[in-house]
Coordinates of N, CA and C in Angstrom, one line a residue:
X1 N -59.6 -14.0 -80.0 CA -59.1 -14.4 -78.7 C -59.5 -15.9 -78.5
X2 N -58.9 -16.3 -78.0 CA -59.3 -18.1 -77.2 C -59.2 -18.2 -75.6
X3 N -60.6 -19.0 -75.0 CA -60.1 -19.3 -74.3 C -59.8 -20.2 -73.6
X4 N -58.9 -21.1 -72.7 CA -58.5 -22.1 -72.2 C -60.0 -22.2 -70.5
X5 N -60.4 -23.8 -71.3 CA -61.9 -24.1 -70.7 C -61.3 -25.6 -69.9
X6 N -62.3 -26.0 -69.0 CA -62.7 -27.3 -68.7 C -64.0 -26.8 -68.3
X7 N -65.1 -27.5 -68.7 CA -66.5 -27.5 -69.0 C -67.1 -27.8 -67.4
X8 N -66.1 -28.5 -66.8 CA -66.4 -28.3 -65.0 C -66.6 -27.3 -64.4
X9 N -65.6 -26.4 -64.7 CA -64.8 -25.4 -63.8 C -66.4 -24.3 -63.8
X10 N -66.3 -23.6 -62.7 CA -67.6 -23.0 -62.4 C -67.2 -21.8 -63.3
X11 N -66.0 -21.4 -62.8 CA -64.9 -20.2 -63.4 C -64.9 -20.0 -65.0
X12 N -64.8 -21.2 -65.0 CA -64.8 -21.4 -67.0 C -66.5 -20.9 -67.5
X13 N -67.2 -21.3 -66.8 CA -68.4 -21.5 -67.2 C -69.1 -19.6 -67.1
X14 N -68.5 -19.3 -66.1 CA -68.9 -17.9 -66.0 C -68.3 -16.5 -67.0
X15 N -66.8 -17.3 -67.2 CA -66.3 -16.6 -68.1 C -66.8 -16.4 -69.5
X16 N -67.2 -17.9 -70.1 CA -67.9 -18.0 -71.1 C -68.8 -17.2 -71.1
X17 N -69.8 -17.4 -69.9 CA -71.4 -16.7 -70.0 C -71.0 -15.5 -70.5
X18 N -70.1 -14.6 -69.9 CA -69.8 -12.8 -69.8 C -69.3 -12.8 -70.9
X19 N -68.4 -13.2 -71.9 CA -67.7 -13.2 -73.4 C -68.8 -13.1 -74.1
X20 N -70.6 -14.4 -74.1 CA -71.1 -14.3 -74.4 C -72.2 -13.1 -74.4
X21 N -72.7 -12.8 -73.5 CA -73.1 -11.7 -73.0 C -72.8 -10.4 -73.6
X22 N -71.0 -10.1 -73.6 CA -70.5 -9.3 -74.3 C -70.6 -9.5 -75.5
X23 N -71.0 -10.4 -76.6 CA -70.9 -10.9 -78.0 C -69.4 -10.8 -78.7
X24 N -68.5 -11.4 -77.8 CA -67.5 -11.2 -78.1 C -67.2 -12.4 -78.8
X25 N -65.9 -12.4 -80.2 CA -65.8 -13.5 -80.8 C -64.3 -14.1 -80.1
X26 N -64.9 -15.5 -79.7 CA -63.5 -16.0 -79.7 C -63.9 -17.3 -79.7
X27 N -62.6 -18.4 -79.6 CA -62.9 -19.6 -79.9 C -62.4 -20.7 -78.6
X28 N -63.2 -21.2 -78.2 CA -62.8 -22.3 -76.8 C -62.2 -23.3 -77.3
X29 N -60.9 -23.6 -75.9 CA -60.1 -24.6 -76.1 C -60.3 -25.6 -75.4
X30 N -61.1 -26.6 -75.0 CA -61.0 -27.6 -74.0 C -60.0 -28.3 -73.8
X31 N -58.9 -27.8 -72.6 CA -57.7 -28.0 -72.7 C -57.4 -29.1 -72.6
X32 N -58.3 -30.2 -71.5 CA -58.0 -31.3 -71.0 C -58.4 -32.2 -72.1
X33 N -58.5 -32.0 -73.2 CA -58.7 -32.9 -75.0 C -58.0 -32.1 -75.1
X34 N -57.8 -30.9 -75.8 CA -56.7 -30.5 -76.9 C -55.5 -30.4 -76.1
X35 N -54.1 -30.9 -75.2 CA -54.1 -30.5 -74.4 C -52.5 -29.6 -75.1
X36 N -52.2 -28.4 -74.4 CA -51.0 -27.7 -75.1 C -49.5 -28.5 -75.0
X37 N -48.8 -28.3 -75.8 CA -47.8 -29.2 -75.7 C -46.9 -27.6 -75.2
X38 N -45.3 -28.0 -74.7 CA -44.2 -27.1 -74.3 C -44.3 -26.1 -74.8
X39 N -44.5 -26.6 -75.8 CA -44.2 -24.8 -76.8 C -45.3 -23.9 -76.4
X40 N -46.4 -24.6 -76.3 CA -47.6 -23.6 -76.8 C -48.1 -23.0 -75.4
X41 N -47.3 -24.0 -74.0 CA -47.3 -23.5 -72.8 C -46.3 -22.4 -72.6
X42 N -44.9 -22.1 -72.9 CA -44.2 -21.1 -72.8 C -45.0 -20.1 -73.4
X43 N -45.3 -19.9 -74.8 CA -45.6 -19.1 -75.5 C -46.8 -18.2 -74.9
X44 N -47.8 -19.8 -73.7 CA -49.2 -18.6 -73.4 C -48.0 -17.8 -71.8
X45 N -47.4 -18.4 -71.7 CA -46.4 -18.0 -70.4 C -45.6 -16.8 -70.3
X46 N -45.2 -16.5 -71.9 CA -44.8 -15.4 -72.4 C -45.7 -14.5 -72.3
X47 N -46.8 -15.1 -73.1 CA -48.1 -13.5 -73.2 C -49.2 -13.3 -71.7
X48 N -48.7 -14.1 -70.9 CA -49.2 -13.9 -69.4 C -48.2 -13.4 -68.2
X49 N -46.5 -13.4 -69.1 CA -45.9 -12.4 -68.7 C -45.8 -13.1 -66.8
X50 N -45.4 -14.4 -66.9 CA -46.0 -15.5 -65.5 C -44.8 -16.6 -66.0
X51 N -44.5 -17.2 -64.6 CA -43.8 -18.4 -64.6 C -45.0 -19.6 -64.4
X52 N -44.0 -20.7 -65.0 CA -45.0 -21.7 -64.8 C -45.3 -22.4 -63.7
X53 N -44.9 -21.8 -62.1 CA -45.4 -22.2 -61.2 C -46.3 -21.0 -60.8
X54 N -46.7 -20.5 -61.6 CA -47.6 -19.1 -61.2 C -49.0 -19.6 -61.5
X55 N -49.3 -20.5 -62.5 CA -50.2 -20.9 -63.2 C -50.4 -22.6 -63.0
X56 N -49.7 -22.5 -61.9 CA -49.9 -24.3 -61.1 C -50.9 -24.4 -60.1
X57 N -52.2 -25.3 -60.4 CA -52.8 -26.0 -59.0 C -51.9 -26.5 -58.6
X58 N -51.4 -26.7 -57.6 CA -51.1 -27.0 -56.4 C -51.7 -28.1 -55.6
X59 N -53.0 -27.8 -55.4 CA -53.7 -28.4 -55.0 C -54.2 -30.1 -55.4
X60 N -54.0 -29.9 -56.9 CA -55.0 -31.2 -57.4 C -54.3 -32.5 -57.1
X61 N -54.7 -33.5 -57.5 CA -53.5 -34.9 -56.9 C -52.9 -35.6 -57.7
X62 N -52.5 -34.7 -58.7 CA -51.5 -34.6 -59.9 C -50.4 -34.1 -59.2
X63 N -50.8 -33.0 -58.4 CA -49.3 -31.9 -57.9 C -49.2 -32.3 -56.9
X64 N -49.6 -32.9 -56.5 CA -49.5 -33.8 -54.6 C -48.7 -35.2 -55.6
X65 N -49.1 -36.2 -56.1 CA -48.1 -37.0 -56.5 C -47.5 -36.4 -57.0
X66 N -46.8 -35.8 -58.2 CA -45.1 -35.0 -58.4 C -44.4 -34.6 -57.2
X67 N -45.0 -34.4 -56.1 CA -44.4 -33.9 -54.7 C -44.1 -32.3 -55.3
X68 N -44.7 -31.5 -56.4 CA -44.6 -30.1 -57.0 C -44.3 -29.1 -55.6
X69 N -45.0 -29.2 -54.3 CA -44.8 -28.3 -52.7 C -43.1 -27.8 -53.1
X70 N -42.7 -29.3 -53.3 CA -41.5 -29.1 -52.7 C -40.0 -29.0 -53.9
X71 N -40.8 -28.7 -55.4 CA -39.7 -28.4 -56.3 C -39.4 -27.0 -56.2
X72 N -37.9 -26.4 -56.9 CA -37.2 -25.3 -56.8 C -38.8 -24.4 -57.6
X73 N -38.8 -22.8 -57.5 CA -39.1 -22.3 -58.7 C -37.9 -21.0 -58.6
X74 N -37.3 -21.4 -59.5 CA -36.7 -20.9 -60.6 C -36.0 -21.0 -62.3
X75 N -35.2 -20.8 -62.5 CA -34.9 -20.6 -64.0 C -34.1 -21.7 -64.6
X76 N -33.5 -23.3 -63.0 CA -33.4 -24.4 -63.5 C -34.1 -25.5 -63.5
X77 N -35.3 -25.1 -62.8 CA -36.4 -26.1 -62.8 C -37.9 -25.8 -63.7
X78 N -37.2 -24.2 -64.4 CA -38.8 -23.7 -65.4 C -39.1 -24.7 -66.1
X79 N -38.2 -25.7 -66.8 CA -38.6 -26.6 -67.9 C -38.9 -28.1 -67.3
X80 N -38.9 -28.2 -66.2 CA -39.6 -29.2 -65.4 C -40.9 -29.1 -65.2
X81 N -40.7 -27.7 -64.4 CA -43.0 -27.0 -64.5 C -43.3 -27.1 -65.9
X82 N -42.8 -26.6 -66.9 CA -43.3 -26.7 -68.3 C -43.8 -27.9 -68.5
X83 N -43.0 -28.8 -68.2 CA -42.9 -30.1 -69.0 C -43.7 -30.8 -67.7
X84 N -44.3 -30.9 -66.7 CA -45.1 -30.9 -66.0 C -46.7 -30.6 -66.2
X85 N -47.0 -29.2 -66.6 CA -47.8 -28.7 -67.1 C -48.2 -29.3 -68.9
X86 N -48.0 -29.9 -69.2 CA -47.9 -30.2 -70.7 C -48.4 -32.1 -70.4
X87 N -47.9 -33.0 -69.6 CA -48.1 -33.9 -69.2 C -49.1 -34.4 -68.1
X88 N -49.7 -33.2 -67.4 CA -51.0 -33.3 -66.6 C -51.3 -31.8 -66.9
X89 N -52.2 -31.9 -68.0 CA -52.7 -30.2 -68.5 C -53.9 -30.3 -66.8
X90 N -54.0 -31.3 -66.4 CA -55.4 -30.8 -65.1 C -54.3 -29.5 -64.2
X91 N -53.4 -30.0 -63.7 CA -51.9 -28.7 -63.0 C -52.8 -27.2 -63.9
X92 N -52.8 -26.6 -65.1 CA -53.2 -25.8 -65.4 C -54.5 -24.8 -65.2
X93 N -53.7 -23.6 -64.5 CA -54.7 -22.6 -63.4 C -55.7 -22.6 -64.8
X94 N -56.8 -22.3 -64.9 CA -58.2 -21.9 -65.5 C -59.2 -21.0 -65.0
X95 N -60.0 -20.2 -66.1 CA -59.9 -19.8 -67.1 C -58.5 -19.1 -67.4
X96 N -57.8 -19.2 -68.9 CA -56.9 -18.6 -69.6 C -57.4 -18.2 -70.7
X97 N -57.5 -16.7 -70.8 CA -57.8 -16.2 -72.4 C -56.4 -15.6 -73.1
X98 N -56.4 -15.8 -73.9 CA -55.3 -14.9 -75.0 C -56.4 -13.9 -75.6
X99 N -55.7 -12.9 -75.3 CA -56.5 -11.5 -75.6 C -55.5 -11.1 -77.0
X100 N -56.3 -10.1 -77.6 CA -56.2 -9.7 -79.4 C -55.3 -9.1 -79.6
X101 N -54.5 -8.2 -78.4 CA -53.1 -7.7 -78.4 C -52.3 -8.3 -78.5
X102 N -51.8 -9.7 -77.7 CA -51.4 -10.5 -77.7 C -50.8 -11.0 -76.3
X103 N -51.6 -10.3 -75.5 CA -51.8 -10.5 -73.8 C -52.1 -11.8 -73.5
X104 N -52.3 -12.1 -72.4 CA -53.3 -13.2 -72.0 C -53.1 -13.1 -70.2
X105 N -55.0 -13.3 -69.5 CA -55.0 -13.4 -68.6 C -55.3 -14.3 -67.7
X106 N -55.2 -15.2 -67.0 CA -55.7 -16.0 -66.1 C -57.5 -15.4 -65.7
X107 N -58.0 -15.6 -66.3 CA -59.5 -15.1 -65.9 C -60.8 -15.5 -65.0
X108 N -60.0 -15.6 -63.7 CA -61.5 -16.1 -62.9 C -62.0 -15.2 -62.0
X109 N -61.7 -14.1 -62.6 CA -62.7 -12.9 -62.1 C -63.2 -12.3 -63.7
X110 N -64.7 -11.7 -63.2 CA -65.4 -11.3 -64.3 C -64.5 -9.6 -64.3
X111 N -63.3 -9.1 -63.8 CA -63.0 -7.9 -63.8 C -61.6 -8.4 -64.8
X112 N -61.1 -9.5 -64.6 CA -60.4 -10.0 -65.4 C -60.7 -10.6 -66.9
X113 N -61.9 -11.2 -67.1 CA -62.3 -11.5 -68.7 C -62.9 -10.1 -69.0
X114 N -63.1 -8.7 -68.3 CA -63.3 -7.5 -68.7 C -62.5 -7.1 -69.2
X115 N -61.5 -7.0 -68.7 CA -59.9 -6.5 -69.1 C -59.3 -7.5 -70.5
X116 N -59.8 -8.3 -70.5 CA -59.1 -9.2 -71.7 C -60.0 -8.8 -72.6
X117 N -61.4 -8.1 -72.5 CA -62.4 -7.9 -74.0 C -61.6 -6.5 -74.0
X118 N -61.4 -5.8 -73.0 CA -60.7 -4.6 -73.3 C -59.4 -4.6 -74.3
X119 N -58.5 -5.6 -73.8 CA -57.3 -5.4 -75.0 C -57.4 -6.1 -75.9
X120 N -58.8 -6.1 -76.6 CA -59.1 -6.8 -78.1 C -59.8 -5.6 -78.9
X121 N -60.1 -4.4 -78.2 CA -60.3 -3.3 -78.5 C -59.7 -2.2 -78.6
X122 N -60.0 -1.4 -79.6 CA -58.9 0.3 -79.9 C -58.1 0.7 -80.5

């Protein structure tokens, strides 16, 4: 499993602890250096089973300058949010694990990086 980090995030840092904790193997991505290009953001978008304004800060002042409030979300603007998300990976909700099934969940609850050691199991 991998999981998608920024070494700030309190969220990132707890998720790690609990993976750790659990002695689970997997390999961190520090997104904001490695950062995902289009592909590799549909692909985690596929196995999160989520659109890419599902998995948008909103908040940060990356998505305040794009004016992001006020783009469409639907199925002619998905490759805008993609291609948004790929060009300011900060836009990207955190923690993200890809679990062993081939799932992945947005993880900033410890009931959520539970559920992702779970589908690496059985």
């Amino acid at each position: 499993m991998e999981i998608w980090i920024n070494p700030a995030c309190s969220k990132c840092r707890s998720a790690v602890s609990l993976l750790d904790a659990e002695g689970a193997e997997y390999t961190v991505r520090r997104y904001l250096d490695d950062v995902p290009g289009a592909d590799e953001i549909r692909a985690v978008l596929d196995r999160l089973d989520l659109e890419p304004w599902d998995i948008t800060r909103t908040q940060e002042a990356d998505a305040r300058e794009l004016g992001l409030k006020d783009w469409a979300k639907d199925a002619s603007t998905r490759e805008r949010w993609i291609t948004a998300l790929a060009e300011h990976p900060r836009l990207i909700q955190r923690p993200i694990i890809t679990a062993d099934d081939g799932t992945a969940l947005v993880a900033r609850t410890e009931d959520a990086v539970r559920e992702a050691l779970s589908r690496g199991k059985g």
